[in-house]
Coordinates of C-alpha atoms in Angstrom, one line a residue:
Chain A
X35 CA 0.8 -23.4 11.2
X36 CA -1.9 -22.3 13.1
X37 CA -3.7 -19.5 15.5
X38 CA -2.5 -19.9 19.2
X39 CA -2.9 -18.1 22.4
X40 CA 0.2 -17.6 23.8
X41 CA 1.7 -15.2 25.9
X42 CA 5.5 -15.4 24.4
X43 CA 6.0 -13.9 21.3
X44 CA 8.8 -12.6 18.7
X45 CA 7.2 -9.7 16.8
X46 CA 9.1 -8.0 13.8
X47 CA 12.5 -7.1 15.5
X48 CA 15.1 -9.5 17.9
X49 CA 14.8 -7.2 20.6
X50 CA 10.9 -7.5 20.7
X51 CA 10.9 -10.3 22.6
X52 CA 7.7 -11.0 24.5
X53 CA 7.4 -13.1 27.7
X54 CA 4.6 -11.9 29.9
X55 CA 1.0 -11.1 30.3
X56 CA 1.6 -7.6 30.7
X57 CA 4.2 -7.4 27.5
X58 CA 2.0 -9.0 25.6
X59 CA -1.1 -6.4 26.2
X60 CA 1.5 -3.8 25.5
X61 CA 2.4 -5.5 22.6
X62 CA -1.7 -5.8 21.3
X63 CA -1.8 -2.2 22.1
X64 CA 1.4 -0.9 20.5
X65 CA 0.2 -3.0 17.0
X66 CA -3.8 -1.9 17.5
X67 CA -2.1 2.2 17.5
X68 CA 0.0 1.0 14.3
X69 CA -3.6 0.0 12.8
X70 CA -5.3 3.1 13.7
X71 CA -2.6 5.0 12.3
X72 CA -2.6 2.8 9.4
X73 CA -6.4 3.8 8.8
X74 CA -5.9 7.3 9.7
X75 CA -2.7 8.2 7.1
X76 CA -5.2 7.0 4.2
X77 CA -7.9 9.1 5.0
X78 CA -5.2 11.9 5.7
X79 CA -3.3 11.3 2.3
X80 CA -7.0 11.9 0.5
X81 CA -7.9 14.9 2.1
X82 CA -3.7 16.0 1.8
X83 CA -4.1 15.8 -1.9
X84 CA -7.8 17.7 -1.8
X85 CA -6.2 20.4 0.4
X86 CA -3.3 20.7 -2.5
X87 CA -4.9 20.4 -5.1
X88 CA -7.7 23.6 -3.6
X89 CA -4.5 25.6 -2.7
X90 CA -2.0 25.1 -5.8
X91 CA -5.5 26.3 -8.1
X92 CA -6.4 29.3 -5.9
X93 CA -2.5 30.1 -5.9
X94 CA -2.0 29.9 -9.7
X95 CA -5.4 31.7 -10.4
X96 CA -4.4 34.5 -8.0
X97 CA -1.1 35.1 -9.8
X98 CA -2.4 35.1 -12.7
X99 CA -5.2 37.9 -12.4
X100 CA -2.2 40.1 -10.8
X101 CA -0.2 39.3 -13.7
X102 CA -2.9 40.3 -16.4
X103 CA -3.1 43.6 -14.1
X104 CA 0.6 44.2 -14.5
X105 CA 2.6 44.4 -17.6
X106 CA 2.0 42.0 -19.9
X107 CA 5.1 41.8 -21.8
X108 CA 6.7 40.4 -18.8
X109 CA 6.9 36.3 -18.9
X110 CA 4.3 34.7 -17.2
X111 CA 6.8 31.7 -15.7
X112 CA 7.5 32.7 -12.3
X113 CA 4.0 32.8 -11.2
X114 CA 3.3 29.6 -13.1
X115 CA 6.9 27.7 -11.6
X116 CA 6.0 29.0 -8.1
X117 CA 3.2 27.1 -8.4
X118 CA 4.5 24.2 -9.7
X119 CA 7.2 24.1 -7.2
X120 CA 4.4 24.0 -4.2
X121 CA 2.1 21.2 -6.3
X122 CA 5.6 19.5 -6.0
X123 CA 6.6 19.5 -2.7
X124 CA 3.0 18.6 -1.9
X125 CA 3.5 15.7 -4.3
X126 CA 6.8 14.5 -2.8
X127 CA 5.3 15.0 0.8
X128 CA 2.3 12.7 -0.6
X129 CA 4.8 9.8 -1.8
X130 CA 6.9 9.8 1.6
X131 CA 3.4 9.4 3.3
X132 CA 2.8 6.8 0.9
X133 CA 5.8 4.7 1.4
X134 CA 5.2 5.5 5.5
X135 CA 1.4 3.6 4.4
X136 CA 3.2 0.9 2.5
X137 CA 5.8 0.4 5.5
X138 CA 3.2 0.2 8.3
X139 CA 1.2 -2.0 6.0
X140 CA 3.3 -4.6 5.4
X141 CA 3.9 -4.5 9.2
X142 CA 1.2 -5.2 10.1
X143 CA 0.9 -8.5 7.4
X144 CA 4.0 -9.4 9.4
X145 CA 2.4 -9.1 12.7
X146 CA -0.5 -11.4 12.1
X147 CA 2.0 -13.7 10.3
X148 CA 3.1 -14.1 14.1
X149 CA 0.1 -16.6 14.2
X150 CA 0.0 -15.0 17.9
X151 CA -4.4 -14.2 18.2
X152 CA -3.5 -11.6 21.0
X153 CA -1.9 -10.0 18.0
X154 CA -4.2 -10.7 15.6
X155 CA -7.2 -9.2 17.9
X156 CA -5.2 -6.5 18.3
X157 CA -4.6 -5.7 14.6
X158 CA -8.3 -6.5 13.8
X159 CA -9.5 -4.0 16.6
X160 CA -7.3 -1.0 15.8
X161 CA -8.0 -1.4 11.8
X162 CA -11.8 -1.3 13.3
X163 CA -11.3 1.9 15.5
X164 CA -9.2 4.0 13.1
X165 CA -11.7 3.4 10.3
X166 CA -14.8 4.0 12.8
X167 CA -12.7 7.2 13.9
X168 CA -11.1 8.2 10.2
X169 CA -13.3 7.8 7.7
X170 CA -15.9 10.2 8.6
X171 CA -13.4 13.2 8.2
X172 CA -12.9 12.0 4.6
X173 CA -16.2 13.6 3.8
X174 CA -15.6 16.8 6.4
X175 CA -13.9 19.1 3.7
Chain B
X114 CA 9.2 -18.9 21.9
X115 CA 7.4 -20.4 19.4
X116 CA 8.5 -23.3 17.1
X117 CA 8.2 -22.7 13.7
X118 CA 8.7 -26.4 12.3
X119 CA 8.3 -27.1 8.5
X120 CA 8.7 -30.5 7.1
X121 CA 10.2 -29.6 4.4
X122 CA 14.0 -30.5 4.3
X123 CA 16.0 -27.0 4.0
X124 CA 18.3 -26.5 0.8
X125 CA 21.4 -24.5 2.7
X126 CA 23.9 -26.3 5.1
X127 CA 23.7 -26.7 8.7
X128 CA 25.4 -24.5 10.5
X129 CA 26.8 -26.5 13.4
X130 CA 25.2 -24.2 16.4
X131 CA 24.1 -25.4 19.0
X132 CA 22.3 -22.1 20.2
X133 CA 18.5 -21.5 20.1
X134 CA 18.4 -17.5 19.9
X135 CA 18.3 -15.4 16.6
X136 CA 21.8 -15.1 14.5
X137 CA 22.1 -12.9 12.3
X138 CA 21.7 -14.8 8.2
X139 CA 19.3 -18.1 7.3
X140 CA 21.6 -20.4 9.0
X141 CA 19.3 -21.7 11.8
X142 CA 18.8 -25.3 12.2
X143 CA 15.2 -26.3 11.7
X144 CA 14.2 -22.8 11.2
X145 CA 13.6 -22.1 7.3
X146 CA 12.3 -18.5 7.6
X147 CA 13.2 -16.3 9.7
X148 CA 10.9 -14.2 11.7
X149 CA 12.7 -11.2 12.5
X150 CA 14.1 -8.3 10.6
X151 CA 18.1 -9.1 9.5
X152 CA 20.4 -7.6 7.2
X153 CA 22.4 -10.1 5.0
X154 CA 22.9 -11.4 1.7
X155 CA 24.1 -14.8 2.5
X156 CA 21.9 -17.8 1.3
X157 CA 18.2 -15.9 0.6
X158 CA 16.5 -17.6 -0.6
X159 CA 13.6 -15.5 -2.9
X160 CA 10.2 -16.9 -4.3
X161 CA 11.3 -19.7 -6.3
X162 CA 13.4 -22.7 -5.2
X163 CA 16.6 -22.2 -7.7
X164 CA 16.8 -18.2 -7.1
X165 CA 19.0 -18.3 -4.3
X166 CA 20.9 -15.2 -3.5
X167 CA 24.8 -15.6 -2.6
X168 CA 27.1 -12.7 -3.0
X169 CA 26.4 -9.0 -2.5
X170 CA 26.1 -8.9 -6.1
X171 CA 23.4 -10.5 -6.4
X172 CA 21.6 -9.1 -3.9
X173 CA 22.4 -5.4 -6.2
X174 CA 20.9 -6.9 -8.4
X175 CA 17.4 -8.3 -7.0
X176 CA 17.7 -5.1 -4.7
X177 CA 17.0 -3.5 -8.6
X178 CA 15.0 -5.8 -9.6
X179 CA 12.4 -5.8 -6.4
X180 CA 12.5 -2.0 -6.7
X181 CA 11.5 -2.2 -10.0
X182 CA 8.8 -4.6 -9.2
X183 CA 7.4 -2.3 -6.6
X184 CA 7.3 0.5 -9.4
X185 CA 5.5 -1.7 -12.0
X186 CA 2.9 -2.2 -9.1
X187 CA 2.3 1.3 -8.3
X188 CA 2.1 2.1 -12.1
X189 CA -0.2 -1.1 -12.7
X190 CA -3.0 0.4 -10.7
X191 CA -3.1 3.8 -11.8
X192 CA -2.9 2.6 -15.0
X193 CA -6.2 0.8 -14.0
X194 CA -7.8 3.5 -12.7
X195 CA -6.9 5.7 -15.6
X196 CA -8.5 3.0 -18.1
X197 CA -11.3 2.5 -16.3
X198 CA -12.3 6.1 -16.0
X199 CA -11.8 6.0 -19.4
X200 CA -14.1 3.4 -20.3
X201 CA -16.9 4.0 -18.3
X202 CA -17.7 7.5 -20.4
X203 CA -20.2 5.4 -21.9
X204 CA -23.6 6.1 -19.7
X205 CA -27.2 4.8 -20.6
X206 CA -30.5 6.4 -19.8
X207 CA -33.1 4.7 -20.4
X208 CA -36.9 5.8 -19.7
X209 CA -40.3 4.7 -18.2
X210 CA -43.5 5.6 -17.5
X211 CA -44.1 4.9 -14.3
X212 CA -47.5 5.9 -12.7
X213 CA -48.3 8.8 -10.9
X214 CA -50.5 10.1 -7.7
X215 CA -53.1 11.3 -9.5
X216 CA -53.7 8.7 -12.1
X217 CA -51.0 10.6 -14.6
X218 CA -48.3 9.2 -16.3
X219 CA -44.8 10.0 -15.1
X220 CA -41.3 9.4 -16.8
X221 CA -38.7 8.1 -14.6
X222 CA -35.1 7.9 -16.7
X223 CA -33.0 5.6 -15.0
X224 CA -29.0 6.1 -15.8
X225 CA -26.5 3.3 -15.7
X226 CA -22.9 3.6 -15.6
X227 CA -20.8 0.6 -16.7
X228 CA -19.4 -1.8 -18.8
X229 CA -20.9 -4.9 -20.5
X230 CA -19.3 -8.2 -19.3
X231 CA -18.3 -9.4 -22.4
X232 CA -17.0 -5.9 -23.7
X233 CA -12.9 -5.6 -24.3
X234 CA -12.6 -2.9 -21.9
X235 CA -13.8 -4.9 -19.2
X236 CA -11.5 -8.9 -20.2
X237 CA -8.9 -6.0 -20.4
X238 CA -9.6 -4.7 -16.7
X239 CA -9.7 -8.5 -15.4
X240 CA -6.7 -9.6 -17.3
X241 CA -5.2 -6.5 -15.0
X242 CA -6.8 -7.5 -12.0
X243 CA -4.9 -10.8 -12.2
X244 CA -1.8 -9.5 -13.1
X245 CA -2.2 -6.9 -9.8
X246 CA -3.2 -9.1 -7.5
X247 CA -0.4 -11.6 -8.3
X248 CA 2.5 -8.6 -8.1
X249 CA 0.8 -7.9 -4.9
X250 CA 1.2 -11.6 -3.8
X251 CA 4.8 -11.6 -4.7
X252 CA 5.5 -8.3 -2.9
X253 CA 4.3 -9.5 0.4
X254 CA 6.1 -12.5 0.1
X255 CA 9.0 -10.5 -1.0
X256 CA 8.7 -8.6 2.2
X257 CA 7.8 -11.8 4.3
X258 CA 11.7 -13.1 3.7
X259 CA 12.1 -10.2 6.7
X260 CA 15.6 -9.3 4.6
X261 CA 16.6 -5.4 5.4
X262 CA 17.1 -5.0 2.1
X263 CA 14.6 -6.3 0.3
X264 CA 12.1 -4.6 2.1
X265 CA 13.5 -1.1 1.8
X266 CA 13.4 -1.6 -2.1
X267 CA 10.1 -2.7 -1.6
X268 CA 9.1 0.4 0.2
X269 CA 11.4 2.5 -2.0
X270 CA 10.2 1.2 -5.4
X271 CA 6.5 1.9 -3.5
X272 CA 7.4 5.4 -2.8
X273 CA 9.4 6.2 -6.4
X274 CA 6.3 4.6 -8.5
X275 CA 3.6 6.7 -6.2
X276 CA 5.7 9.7 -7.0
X277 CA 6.4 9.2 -10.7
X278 CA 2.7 7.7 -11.7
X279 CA 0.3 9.9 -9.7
X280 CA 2.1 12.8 -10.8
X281 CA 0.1 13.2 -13.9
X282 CA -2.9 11.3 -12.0
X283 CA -3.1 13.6 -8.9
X284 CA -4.3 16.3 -11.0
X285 CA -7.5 15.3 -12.2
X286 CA -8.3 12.8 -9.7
X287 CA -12.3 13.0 -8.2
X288 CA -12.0 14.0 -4.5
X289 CA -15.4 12.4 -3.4
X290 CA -13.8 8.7 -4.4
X291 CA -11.8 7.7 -1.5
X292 CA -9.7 4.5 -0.7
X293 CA -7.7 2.4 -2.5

């Protein structure tokens, strides 16, 4: 098995059946987009959890100086479990994002496993642009 | 399209079709992987040569297993992390005088952060590495027998461990370190 240049390609599914010059640079395109977002969902999942993480600690620290202003006989676990409900829901948006990285990943392993170097550019390219365009944002907080 | 031709002779019988599209199952003359996604638990073959996969049984049953796999993965490296963050509270500083503009003697305190080579933390960390990088290898090739179900438990068991292991993880974890 080998790298060839060929316009005719099966990619991933049986109805993505390429024949043509113009379906395959739809094709290159379609898989370099799946590489920038593949690029851009890790940079977004990092600054996700950052953004959570800021939130769930100013929300838990707010309730808790209007509890010590109230009564202090009352329990303390609502404000605490509405906080832990929100660091939850941001922690089970985080793992479907993660299994959405995981997905596209392994896509685009498949895609290159075409041995199709249209495709291959294509995958190498868009990893290239969505880092070039991603990564910088990681240290924008 | 492309041919795909192996010379190795394939385990499972020939179907006797004569067509040359996709079907739907490993039954394609001269084709020994397929190369498109399909749902079916008929004659997969997975990793080794005698794990063949026959009956919708079975395929519960690696289903589990693969999912489990994925989970083990996920746990492996934030276990890694974890340890290594541990192990690295060691730091060195170590001073010397270095000199200065006008003919005066500075100190400059240089500070390392790290492990020895030879150190049990560090056989520890490689002995994981190994044990990563060959789950990894398995997972892709896992997901490279394009079976439906196989690679949702893949992605599943991906999703389930992120969820259950960075739980804990998520909470102290430094912002400025990015990537995985």
């Amino acid at each position: 098995m080998h790298f060839i240049f060929s316009n005719e390609v099966v990619l991933l599914f049986d109805f993505w059946n390429v024949h043509s010059p113009a379906g395959m640079a739809l094709s290159v395109l379609v898989v370099l987009f799946l590489a920038v977002l593949y690029e851009s969902i890790k940079v977004g999942k990092a600054k996700l959890l950052h953004q959570a993480v800021v939130s769930v600690s100013i929300l838990s620290s707010q309730q808790l100086t209007e509890e010590t202003d109230q009564d202090s006989s009352a329990s303390d676990s609502a404000p605490v479990s509405r906080a832990r409900l929100r660091w939850f829901l941001c922690h089970f948006g985080q793992s479907l994002i993660h299994v959405v990285q995981v997905v596209i990943g392994y896509f685009m392993m498949l895609a290159v496993m075409s041995y199709n170097t249209w495709i291959f550019f294509g995958v190498i390219l868009g990893s290239a642009v969505g880092y070039y365009l991603a990564y910088p944002l990681l240290s924008m907080v | 399209m492309a041919d795909n031709s192996t010379t190795v002779p394939p385990h499972h019988h020939h179907h006797p079709t004569t067509s040359a599209h996709h079907s739907h199952g490993g039954g394609m003359d001269g084709m020994m992987m397929s190369m498109t996604f399909y749902f079916g638990f008929k004659n997969v073959e997975l990793l080794f040569s005698g794990l063949v996969i026959n009956t919708a049984g079975e395929m519960a049953g690696a289903f589990v297993a693969v999912f489990l796999l994925a989970m083990f993965y996920e746990g492996l490296k934030i276990a890694r992390e974890s340890l290594l963050r541990k192990s690295q509270v060691s730091i060195r500083y170590n001073s010397m005088p270095v000199p200065g503009p006008n003919g005066t003697i500075l100190m400059e305190t240089h500070k390392t952060v790290g492990q020895q080579m030879l150190s049990f933390p560090h056989l520890l960390q490689t002995v994981l590495h190994i044990i990563q990088v060959v789950i990894s290898y398995f997972l892709m090739l896992i997901f490279m027998t394009y079976n439906g179900y196989l690679c949702i438990a893949v992605a599943a068991g991906a999703g389930t461990g992120y969820f259950l292991f960075s739980w804990k993880k998520a909470v102290v974890v430094d912002i400025t370190e990015h990537c995985h």
